Coordinates of C-alpha atoms in Angstrom, one line a residue:
X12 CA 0.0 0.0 0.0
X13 CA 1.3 3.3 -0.8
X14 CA 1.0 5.8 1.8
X15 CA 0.2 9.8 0.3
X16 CA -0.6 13.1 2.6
X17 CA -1.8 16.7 1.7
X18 CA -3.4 19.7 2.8
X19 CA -6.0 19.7 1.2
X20 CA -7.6 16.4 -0.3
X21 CA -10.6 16.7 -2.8
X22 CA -13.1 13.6 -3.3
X23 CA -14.6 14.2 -6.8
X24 CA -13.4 15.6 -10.1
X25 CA -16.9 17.1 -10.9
X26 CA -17.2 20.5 -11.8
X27 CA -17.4 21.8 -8.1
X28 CA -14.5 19.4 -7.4
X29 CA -12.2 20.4 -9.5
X30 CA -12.3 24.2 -9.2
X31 CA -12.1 23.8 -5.3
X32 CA -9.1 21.8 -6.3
X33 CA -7.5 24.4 -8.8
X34 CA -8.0 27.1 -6.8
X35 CA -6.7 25.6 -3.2
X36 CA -3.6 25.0 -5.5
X37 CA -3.5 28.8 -6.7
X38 CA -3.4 29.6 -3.2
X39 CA -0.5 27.1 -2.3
X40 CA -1.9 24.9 -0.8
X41 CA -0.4 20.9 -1.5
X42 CA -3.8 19.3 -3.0
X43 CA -4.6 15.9 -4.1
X44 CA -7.9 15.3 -6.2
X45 CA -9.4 11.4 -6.7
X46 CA -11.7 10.7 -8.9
X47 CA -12.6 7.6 -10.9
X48 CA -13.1 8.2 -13.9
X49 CA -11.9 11.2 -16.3
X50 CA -12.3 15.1 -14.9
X51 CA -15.4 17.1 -15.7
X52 CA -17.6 14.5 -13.5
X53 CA -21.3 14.0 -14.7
X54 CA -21.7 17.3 -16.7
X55 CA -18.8 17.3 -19.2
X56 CA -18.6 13.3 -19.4
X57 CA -22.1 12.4 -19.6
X58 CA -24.5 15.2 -19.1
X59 CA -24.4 18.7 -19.4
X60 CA -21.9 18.9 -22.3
X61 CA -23.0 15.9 -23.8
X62 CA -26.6 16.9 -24.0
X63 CA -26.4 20.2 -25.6
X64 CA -24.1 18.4 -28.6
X65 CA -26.9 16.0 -29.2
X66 CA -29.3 19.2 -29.1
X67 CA -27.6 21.0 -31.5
X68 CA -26.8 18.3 -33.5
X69 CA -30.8 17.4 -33.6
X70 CA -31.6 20.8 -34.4
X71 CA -29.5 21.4 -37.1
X72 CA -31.0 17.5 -38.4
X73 CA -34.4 18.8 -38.2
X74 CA -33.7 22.5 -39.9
X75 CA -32.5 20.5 -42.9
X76 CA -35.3 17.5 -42.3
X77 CA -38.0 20.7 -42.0
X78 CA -36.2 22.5 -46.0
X79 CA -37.1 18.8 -47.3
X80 CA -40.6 18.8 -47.0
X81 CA -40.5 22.4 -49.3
X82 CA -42.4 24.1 -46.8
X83 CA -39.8 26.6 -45.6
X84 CA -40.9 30.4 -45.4
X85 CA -37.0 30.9 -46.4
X86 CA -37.1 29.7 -50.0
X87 CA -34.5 26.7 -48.7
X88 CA -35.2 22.8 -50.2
X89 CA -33.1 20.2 -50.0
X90 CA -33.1 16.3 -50.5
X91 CA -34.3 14.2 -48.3
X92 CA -31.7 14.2 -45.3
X93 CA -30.3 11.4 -43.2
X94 CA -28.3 10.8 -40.3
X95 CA -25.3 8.6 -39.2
X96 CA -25.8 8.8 -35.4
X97 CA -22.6 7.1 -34.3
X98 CA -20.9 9.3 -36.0
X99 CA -22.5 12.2 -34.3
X100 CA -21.6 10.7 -31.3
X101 CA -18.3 10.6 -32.3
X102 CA -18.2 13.8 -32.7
X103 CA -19.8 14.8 -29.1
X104 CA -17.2 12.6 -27.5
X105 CA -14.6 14.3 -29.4
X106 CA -15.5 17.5 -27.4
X107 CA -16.0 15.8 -24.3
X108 CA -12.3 14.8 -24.5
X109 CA -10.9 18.3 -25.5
X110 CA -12.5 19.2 -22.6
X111 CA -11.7 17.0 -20.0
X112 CA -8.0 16.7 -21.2
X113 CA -8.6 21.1 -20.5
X114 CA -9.6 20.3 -16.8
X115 CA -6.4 18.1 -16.4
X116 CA -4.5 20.6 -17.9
X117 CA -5.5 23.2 -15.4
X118 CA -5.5 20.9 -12.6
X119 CA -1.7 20.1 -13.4
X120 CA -1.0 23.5 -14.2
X121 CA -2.2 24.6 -10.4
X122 CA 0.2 22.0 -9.4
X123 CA -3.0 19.6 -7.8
X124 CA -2.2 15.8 -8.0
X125 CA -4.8 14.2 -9.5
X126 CA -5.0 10.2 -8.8
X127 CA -7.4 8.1 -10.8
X128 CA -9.3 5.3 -8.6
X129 CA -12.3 4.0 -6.3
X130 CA -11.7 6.0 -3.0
X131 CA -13.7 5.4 0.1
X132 CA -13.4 7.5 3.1
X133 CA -12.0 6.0 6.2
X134 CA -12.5 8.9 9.0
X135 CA -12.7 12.6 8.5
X136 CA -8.8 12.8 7.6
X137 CA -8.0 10.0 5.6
X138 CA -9.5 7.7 2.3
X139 CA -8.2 4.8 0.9
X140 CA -8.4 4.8 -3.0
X141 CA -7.5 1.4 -5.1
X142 CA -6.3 2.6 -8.0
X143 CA -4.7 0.1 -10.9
X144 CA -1.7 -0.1 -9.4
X145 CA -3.4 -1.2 -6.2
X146 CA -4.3 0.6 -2.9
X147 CA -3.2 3.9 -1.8
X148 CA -4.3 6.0 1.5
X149 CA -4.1 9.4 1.6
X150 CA -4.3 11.8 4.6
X151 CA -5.4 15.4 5.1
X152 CA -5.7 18.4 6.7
X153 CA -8.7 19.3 5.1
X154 CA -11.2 16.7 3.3
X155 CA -13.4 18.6 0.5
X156 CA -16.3 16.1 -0.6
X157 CA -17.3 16.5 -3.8
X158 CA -19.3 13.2 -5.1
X159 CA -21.9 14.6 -6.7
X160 CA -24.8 12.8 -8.1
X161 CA -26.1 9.5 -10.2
X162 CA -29.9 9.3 -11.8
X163 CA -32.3 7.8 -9.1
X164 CA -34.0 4.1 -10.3
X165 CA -37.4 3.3 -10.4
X166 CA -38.1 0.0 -9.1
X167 CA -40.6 -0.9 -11.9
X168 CA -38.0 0.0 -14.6
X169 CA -34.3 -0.7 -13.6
X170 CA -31.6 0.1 -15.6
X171 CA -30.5 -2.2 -18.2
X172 CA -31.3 -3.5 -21.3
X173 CA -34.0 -1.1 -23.3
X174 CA -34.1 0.9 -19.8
X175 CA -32.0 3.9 -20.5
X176 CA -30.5 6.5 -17.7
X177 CA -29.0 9.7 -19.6
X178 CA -25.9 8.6 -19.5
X179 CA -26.9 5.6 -21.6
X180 CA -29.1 7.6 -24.0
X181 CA -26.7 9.9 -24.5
X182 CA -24.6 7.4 -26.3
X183 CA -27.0 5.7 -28.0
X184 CA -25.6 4.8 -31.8
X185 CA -28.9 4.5 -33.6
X186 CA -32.3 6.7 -33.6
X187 CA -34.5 4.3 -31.7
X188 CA -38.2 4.0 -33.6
X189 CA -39.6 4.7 -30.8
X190 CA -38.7 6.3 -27.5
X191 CA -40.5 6.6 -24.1
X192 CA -39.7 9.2 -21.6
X193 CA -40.5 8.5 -17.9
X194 CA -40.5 12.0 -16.2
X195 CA -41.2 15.6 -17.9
X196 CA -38.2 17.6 -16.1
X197 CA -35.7 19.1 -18.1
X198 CA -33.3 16.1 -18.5
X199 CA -36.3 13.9 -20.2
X200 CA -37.8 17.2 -22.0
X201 CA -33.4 18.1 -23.5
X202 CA -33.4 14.4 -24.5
X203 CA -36.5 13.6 -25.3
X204 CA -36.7 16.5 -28.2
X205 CA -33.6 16.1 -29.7
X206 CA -34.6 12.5 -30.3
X207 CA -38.2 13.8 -32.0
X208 CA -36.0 16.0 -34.0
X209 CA -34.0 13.7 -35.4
X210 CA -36.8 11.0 -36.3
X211 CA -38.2 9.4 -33.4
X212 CA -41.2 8.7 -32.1
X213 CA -41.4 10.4 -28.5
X214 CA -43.9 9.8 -25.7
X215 CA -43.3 12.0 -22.1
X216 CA -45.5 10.2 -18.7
X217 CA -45.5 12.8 -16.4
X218 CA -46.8 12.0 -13.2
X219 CA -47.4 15.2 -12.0
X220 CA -50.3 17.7 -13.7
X221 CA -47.8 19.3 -15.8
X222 CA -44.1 19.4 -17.1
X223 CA -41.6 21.0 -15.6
X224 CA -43.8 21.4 -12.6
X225 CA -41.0 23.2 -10.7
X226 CA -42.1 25.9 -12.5
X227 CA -45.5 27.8 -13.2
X228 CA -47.6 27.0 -16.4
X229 CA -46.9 30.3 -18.1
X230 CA -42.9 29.1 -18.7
X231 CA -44.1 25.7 -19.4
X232 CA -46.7 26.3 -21.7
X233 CA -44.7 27.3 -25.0
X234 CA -42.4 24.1 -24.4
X235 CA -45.4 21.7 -24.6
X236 CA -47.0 23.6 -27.8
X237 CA -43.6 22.9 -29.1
X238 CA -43.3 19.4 -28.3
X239 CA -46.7 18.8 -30.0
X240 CA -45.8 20.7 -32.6
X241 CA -43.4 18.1 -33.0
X242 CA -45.2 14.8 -32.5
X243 CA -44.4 14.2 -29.3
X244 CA -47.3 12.9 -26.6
X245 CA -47.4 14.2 -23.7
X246 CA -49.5 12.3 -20.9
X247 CA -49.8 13.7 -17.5
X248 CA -50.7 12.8 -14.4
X249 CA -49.7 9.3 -15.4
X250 CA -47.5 7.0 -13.6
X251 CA -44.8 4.7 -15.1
X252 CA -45.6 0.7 -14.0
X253 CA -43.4 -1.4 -15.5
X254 CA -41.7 -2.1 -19.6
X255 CA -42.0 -5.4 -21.0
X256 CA -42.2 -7.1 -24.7
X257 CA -41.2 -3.6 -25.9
X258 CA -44.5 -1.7 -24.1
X259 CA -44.4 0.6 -21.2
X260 CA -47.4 0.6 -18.9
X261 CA -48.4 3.5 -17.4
X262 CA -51.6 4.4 -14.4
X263 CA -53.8 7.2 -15.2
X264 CA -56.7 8.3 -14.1
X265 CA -59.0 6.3 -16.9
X266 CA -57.3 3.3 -17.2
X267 CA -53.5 1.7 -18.0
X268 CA -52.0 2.9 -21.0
X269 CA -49.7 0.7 -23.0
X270 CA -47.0 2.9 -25.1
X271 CA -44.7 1.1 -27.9
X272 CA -41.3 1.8 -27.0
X273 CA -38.2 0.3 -28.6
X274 CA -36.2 2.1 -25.5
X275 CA -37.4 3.9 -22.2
X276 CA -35.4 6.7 -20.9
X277 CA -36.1 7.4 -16.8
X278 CA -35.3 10.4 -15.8
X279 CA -37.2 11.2 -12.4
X280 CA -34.3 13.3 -10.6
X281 CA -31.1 12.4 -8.8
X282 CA -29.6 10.9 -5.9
X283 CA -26.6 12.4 -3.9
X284 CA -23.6 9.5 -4.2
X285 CA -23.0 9.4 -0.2
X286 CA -23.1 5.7 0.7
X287 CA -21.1 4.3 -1.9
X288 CA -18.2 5.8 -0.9
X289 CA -18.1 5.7 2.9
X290 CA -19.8 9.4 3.2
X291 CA -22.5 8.2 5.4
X292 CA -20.3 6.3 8.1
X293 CA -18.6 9.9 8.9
X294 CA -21.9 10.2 10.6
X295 CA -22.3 14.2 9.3
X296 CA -25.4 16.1 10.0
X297 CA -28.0 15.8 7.1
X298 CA -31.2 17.3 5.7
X299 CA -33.1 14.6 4.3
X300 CA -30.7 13.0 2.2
X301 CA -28.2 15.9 1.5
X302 CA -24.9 16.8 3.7
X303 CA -25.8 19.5 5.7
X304 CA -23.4 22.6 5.5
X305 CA -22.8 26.1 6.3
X306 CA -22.1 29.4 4.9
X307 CA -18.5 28.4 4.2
X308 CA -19.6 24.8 3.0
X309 CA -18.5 23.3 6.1
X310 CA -20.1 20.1 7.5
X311 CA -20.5 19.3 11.5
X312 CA -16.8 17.8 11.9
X313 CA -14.4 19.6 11.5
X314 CA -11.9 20.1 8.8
X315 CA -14.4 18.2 6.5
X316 CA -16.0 20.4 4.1
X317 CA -19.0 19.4 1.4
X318 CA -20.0 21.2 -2.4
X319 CA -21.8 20.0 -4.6
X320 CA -24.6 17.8 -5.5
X321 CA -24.3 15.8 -2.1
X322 CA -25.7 19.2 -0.3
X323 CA -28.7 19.5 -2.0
X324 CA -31.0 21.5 -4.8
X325 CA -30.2 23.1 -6.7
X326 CA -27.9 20.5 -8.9
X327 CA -26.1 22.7 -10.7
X328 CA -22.9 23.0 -12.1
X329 CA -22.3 26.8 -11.7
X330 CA -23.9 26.3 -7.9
X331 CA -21.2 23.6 -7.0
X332 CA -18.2 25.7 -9.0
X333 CA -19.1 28.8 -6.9
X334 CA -19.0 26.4 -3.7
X335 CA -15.9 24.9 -5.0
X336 CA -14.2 28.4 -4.6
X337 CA -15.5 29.4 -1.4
X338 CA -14.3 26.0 0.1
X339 CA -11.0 26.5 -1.0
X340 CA -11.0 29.9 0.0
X341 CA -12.5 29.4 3.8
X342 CA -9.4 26.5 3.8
X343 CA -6.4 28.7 2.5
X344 CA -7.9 31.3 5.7
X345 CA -9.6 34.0 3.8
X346 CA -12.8 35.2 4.8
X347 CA -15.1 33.9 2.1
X348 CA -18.9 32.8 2.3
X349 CA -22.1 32.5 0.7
X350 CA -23.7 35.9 -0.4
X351 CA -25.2 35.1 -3.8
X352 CA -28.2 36.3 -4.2
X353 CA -29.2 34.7 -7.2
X354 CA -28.1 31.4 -8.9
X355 CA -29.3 31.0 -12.9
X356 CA -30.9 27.9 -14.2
X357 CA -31.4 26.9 -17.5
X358 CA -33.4 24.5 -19.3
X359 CA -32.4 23.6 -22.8
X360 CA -35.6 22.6 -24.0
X361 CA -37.3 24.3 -27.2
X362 CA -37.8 26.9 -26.8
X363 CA -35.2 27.6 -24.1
X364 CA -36.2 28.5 -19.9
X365 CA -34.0 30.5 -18.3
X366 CA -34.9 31.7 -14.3
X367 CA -33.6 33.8 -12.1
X368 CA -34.4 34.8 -8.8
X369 CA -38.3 34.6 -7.5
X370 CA -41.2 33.3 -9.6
X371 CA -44.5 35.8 -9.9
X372 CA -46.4 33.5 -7.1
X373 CA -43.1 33.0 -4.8
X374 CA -43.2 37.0 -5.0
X375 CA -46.2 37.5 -3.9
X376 CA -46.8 35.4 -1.2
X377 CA -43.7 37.0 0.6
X378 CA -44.4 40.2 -0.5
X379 CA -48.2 42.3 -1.1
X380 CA -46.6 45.1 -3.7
X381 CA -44.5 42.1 -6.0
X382 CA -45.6 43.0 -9.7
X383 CA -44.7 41.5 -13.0
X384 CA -44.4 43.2 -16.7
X385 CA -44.1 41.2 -19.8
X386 CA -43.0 41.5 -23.2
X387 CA -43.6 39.0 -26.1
X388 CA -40.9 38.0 -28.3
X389 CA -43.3 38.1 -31.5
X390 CA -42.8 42.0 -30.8
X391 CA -39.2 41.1 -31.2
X392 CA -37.5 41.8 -34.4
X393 CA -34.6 39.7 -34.4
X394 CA -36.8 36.9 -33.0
X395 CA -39.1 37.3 -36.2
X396 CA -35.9 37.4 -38.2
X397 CA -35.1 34.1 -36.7
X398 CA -38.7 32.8 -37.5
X399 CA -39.0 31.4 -33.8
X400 CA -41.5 34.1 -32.2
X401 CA -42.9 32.1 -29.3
X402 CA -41.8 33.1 -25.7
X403 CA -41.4 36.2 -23.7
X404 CA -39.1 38.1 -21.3
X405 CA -40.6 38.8 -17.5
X406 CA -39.6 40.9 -14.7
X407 CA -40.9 40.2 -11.2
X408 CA -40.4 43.6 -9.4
X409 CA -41.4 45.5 -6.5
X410 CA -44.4 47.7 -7.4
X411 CA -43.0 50.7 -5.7
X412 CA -39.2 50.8 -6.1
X413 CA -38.9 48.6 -8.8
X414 CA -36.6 46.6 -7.2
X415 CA -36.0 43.5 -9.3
X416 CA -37.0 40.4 -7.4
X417 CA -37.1 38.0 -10.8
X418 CA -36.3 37.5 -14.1
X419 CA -37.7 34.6 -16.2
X420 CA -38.1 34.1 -20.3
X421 CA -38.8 31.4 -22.4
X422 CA -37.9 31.1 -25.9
X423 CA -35.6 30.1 -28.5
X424 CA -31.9 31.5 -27.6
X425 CA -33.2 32.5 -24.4
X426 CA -30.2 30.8 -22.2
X427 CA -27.7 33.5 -23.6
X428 CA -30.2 35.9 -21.2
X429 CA -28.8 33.8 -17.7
X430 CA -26.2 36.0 -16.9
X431 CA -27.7 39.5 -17.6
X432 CA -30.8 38.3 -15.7
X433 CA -28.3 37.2 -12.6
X434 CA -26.2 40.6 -12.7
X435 CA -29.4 42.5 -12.4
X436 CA -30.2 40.5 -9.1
X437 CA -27.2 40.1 -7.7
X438 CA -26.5 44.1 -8.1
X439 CA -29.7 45.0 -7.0
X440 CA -31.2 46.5 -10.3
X441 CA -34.2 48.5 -10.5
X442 CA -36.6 48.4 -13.4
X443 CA -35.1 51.8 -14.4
X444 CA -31.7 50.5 -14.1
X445 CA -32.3 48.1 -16.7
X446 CA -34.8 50.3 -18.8
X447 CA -31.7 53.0 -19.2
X448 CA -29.2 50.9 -20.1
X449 CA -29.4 51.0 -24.2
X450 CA -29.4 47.2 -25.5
X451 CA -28.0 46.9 -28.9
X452 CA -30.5 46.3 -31.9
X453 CA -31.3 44.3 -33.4
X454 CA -31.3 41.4 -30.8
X455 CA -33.3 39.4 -28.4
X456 CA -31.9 40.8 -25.8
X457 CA -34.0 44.3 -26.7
X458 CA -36.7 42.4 -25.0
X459 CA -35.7 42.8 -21.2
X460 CA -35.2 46.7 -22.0
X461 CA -38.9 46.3 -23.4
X462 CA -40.1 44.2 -20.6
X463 CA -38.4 46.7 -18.1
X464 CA -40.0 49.5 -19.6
X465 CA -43.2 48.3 -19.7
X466 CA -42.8 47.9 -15.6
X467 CA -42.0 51.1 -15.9
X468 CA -45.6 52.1 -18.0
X469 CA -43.3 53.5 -20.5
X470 CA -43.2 50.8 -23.5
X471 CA -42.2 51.3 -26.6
X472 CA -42.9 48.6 -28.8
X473 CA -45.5 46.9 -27.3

């Protein structure tokens, strides 16, 4: 057994993982980072990354597809497309490796040690990690864990075979016929319209009363006229049963229904990977199933520090990045801690969500005076210019000072938006603010000055 010691040792090469890593070696601090498999964790390798490749891919497939039927308002026709999926995929992995051979880069250039292997966590200070050169232990000063997550089973459909997780059906080397989507969140919505796009057959069982029910039905509704738009069925309020002979069974309120599907893809949310590798027997104070930390992302013992996935919702990349810097930080002794008052979330359906801050009925049931203004993107030159007109930009505001509170918009190219929506909250913008800041034209992004001014009862264009 080889015996190894650090400062600072990192569990998890995720994306929280690693920048808590690079940045405890910027400060000078001897850091070791384990992870199993390559660096990026779950969103460069098999998620985040992945999934927007396929997307674009799909939607460039189904621009083309669309020109072949002759029906294009630009003029375009084509013949009648087809695509070579593996070699798509090929192509996605090709940019998952340029960028996790990045992440090792910077890792090595910020002098952290990375070792590759299965590490499990002895006590607060030490892990033992087999590696294929056998087993090494590794002691610290400070333990950061950063495990992140893995998609949760459903005991009526586990994984295997025709059962997909996204990992699986983001590798898949044909277009399946026909494809089944077991939750409406944005994982199985991303997934499951890049598959219609590019020729299959889609069905979405949603057990709740709508999809994306984390947030209200005014964001969702232009994603599920889109999805229609597109062939796909949507069936809510129905709960998956169990897949065999090639049919998925689902409960509704009328009756079973049985849905041809060549593959199944479950995507119901995700689990925080704490038991698998020795987290739990630390014996660290939890909320429900998350690590529970503070401020400074530290847990209850000391010297032992958690980011990430394992503490929680939301499971983001950019939340567990900005708690991978303020670990790092609190370790090397500066005085960091959490003070964000807004953290972004995307979801890459079509068209595009992209939220910030509170929601209209969050607003208002914390505060009386909480107001909204709108403006639709079919007011929107550059959005009619781009022929996709559905969506809008909304600010939630304080009716009297205009303090922003919220900014949410759906619609195509809408995820550029995140980080002018999260500046505005996190330096405490007023609808004026925004409404005098001159926005370049033509461009979507017109439509938060619109959308401002309208809070403002001083619109323009609308």
């Amino acid at each position: 057994m080889t015996d190894l010691s650090c400062k600072v040792l990192v569990l998890g090469a995720g994306p929280g993982g690693y920048v808590c890593a690079i940045r405890a070696g910027q400060a000078g601090l001897d850091t070791i980072i384990v992870e199993k498999a390559a660096p990026g964790g779950t969103c460069l390798n098999v998620g985040c990354i992945p999934s927007k490749a396929l997307i674009h891919a799909a939607e460039q497939f189904h621009a083309v597809a669309e020109a072949a039927t002759g029906n294009s308002a630009l003029g375009i026709t084509t013949a009648s497309p087809k695509i070579d999926l593996s070699k798509t995929m090929g192509w996605k992995d090709g940019i998952v490796r340029q960028l996790t051979g990045g992440v090792g880069g910077l890792l090595r250039k910020a002098g952290v040690r990375k070792i590759e292997g299965e590490a499990r966590i002895l006590d607060g200070k030490t892990i033992e990690v087999r590696t294929a050169e056998g087993l090494s232990r590794i002691s610290c000063e400070s333990l950061v864990i950063a495990t992140g997550s893995v998609p949760i089973e459903v005991p009526s459909l586990p994984f295997g075979s025709n059962i997909l997780s996204s990992t699986e059906a983001l590798s898949l080397q044909q277009v399946p016929e026909t494809l089944a989507i077991v939750g409406g969140g944005y994982i199985g919505l991303e997934i499951g319209t890049a598959y219609a796009k590019l020729g299959a057959k889609v069905t979405i069982v949603e057990a709740k009363a709508q999809i994306l029910p984390q947030y209200d039905a005014e964001l969702s509704k232009p994603v599920l006229a889109r999805l229609k738009a597109l062939g796909v069925e949507v069936h809510l309020n129905a709960q998956a049963a169990g897949y065999e002979n090639g049919v998925l069974r689902a409960k509704t309120a009328v009756g079973e229904l049985k849905i041809a599907a060549r593959k199944v893809l479950v995507t119901v949310g995700r689990r925080p990977v704490i038991a698998e590798c020795g987290v739990a027997d630390l014996g660290l104070d939890m909320q429900g199933r998350y690590i529970k930390i503070n401020g400074k992302c530290q847990t209850s013992m000391r010297g032992v520090y958690a980011i990430g996935d394992v503490t929680g919702e939301p499971m983001l990349a950019h939340r567990a990045m900005a708690q991978g810097e303020i670990a790092a930080a609190v370790i090397a002794g500066e005085a960091a801690n959490w003070d964000k008052r807004a953290i972004p979330a995307v979801c890459f359906t079509d068209p595009e969500i992209v939220v910030v801050g509170q929601l209209p009925e969050e607003a208002r049931a914390v505060n009386a005076e909480a107001a909204v203004a709108t403006y639709p993107l079919r007011a929107n030159g550059r959005a009619m210019t781009l022929e996709r007109t559905d969506g809008f930009v909304r600010i939630v505001h304080e009716k009297a000072s205009g303090l922003v509170l919220g900014i949410q918009a759906v619609g195509a190219g809408v995820s550029e938006f995140a980080g002018e929506f999260a500046l505005a909250l996190e330096m405490c913008a007023t609808l004026t603010d925004i409404a005098a800041t001159i926005h370049a034209h033509p461009t979507l992004g017109e439509t938060v000055q619109e959308a401002a001014l309208a809070g403002l009862s001083k619109a323009l264009h609308a």
